[in-house]
PDB file of C-alpha atoms in Angstrom:
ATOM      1  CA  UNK R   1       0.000   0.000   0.000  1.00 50.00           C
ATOM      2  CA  UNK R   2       1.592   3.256  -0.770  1.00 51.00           C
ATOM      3  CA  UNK R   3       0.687   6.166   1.597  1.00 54.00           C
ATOM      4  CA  UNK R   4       0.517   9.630  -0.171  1.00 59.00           C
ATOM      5  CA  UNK R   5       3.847  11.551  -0.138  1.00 59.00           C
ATOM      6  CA  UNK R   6       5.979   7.874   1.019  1.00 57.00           C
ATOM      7  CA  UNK R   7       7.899   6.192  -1.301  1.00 59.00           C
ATOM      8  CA  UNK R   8       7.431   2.937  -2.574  1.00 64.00           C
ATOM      9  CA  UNK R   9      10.710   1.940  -1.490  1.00 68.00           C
ATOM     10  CA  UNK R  10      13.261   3.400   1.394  1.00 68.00           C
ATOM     11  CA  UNK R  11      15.981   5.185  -0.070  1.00 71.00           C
ATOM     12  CA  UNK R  12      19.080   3.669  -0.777  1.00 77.00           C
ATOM     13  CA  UNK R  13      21.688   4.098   1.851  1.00 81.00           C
ATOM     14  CA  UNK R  14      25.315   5.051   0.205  1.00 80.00           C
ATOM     15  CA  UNK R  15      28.543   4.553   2.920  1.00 79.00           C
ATOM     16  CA  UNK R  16      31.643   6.378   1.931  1.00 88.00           C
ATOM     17  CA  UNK R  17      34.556   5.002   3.345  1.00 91.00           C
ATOM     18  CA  UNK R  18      37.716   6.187   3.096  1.00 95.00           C
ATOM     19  CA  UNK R  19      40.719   4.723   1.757  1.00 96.00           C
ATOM     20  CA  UNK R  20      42.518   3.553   5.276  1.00 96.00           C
ATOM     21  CA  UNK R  21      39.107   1.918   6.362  1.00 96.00           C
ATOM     22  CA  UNK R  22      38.767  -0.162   3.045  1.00 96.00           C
ATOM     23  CA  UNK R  23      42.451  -0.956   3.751  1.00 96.00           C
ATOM     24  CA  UNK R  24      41.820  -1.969   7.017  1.00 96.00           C
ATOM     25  CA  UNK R  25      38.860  -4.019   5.245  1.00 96.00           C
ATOM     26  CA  UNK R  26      41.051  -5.524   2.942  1.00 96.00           C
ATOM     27  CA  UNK R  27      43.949  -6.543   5.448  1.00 96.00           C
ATOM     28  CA  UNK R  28      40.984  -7.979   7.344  1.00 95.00           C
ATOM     29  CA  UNK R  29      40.665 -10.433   5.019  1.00 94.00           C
ATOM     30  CA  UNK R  30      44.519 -11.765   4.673  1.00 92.00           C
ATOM     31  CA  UNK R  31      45.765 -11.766   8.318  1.00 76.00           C
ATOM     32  CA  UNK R  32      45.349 -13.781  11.030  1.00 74.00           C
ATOM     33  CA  UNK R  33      46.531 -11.279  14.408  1.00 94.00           C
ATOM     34  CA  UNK R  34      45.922  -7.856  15.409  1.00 95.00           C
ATOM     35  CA  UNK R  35      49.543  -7.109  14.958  1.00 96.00           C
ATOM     36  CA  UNK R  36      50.245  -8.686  11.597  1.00 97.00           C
ATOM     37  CA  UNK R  37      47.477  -6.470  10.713  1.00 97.00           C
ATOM     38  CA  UNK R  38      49.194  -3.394  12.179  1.00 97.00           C
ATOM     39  CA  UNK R  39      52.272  -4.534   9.863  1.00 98.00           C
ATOM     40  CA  UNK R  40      50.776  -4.965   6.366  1.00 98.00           C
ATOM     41  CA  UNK R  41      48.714  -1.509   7.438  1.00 97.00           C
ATOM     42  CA  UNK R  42      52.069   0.239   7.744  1.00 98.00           C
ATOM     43  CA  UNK R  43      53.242  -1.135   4.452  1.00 98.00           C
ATOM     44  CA  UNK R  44      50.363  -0.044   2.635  1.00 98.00           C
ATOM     45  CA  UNK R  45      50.456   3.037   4.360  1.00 98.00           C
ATOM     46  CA  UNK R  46      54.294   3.715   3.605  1.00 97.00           C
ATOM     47  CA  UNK R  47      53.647   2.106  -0.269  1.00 98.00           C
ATOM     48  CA  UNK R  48      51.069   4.464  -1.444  1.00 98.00           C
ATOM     49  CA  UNK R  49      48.958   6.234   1.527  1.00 98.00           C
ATOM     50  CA  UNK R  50      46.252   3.343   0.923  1.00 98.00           C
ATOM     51  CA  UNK R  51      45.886   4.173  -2.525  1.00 97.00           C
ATOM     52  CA  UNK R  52      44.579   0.987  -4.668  1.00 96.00           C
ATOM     53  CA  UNK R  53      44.784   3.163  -7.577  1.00 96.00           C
ATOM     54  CA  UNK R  54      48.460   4.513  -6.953  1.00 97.00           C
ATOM     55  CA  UNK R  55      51.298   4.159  -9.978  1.00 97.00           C
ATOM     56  CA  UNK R  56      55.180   4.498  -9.490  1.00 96.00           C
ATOM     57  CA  UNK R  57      55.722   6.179 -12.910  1.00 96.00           C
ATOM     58  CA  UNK R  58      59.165   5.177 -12.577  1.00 96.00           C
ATOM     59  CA  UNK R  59      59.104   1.335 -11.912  1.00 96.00           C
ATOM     60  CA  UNK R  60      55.481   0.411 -13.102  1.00 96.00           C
ATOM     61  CA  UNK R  61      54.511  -0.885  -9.376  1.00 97.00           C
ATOM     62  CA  UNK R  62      51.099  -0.117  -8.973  1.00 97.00           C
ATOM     63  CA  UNK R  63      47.944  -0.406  -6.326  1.00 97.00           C
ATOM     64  CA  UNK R  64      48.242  -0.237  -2.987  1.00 97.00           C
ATOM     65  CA  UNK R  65      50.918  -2.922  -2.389  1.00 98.00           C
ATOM     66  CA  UNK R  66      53.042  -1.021  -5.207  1.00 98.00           C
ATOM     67  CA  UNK R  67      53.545  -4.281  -6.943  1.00 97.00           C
ATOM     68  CA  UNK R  68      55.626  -4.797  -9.914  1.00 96.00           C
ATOM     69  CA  UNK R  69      52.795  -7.554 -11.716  1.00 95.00           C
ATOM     70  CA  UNK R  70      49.952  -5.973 -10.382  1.00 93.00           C
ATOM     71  CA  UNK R  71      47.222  -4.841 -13.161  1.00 94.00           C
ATOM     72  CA  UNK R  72      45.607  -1.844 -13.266  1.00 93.00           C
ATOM     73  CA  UNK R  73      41.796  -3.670 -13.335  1.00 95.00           C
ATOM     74  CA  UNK R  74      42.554  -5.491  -9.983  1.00 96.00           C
ATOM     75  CA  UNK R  75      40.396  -4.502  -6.676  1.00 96.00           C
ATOM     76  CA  UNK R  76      41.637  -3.713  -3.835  1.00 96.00           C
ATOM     77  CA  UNK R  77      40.361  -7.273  -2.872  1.00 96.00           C
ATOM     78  CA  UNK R  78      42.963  -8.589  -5.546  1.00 97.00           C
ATOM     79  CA  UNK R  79      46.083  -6.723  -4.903  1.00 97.00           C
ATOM     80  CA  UNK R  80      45.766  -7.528  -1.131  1.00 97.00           C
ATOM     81  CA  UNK R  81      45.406 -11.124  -2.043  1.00 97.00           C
ATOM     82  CA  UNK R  82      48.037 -10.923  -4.510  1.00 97.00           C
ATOM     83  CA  UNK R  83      50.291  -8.577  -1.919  1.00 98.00           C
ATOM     84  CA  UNK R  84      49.608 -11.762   0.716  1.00 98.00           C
ATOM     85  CA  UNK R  85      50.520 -14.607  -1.501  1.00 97.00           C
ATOM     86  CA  UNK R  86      54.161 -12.381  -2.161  1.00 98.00           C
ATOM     87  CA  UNK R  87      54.382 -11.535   1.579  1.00 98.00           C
ATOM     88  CA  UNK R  88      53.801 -15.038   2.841  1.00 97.00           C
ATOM     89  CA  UNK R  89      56.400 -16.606   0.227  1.00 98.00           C
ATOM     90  CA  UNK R  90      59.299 -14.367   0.394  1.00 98.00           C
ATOM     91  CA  UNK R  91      58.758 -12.946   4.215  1.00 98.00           C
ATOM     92  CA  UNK R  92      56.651 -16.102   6.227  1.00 97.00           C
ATOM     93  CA  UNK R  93      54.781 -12.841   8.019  1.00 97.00           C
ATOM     94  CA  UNK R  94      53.552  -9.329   7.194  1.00 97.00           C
ATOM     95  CA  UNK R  95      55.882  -8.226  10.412  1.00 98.00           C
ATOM     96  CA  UNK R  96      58.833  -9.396   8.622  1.00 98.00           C
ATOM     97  CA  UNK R  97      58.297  -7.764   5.872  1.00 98.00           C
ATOM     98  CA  UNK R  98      57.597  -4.670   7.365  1.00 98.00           C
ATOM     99  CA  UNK R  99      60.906  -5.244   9.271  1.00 98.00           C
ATOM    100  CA  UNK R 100      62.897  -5.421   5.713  1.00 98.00           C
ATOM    101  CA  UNK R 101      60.592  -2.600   4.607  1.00 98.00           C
ATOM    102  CA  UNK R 102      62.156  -0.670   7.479  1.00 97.00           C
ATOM    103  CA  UNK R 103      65.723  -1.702   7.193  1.00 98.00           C
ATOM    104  CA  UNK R 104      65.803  -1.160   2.321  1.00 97.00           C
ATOM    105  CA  UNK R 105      62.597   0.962   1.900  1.00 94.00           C
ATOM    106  CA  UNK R 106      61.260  -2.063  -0.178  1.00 95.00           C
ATOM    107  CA  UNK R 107      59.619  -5.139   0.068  1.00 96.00           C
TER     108      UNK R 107
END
């Protein structure tokens, strides 16, 4: 029944969120702890301020993760599962990479 002057239908509800929270979304997905979490955060933080969109110019690294295969269709759902697969094969943990992040300004 449609009462005069109500939609048919609520409105849609639109949630902006900004680009640390979908990182933090993102990371969510990947890590196990609160402080491998807090690691791969301050990579992605140090790699390109959260940005999924982000492009070294210079080396072709792109996303958030800044990596060197990553494709410029890929989500940020995709470049933090790619980023994990690289993390968890070259570094074991997130925290170890961060810790070489730290020590060469790479990863």
């Amino acid at each position: 029944m449609l009462l005069m002057g109500m939609p048919a239908s609520p409105p849609a509800i639109i949630i902006t969120l900004t680009k640390e929270e979908m990182a933090k979304r993102a990371i969510g997905t990947i890590t196990v702890s609160r402080s491998e979490a807090r690691c791969a955060l301050k990579i992605a933080y140090k790699e390109s301020r959260y940005d999924p969109k982000a492009l070294n110019k210079e080396s072709g690294a792109r996303g958030m993760w800044q990596l060197m295969w990553g494709k410029p269709t890929w989500n940020i759902w995709k470049q933090t599962d790619e980023a994990d697969k690289y993390v968890k094969h070259r570094y074991k943990t997130w925290c170890s990479a961060y810790r070489h992040h730290q020590e060469r300004n790479w990863y």
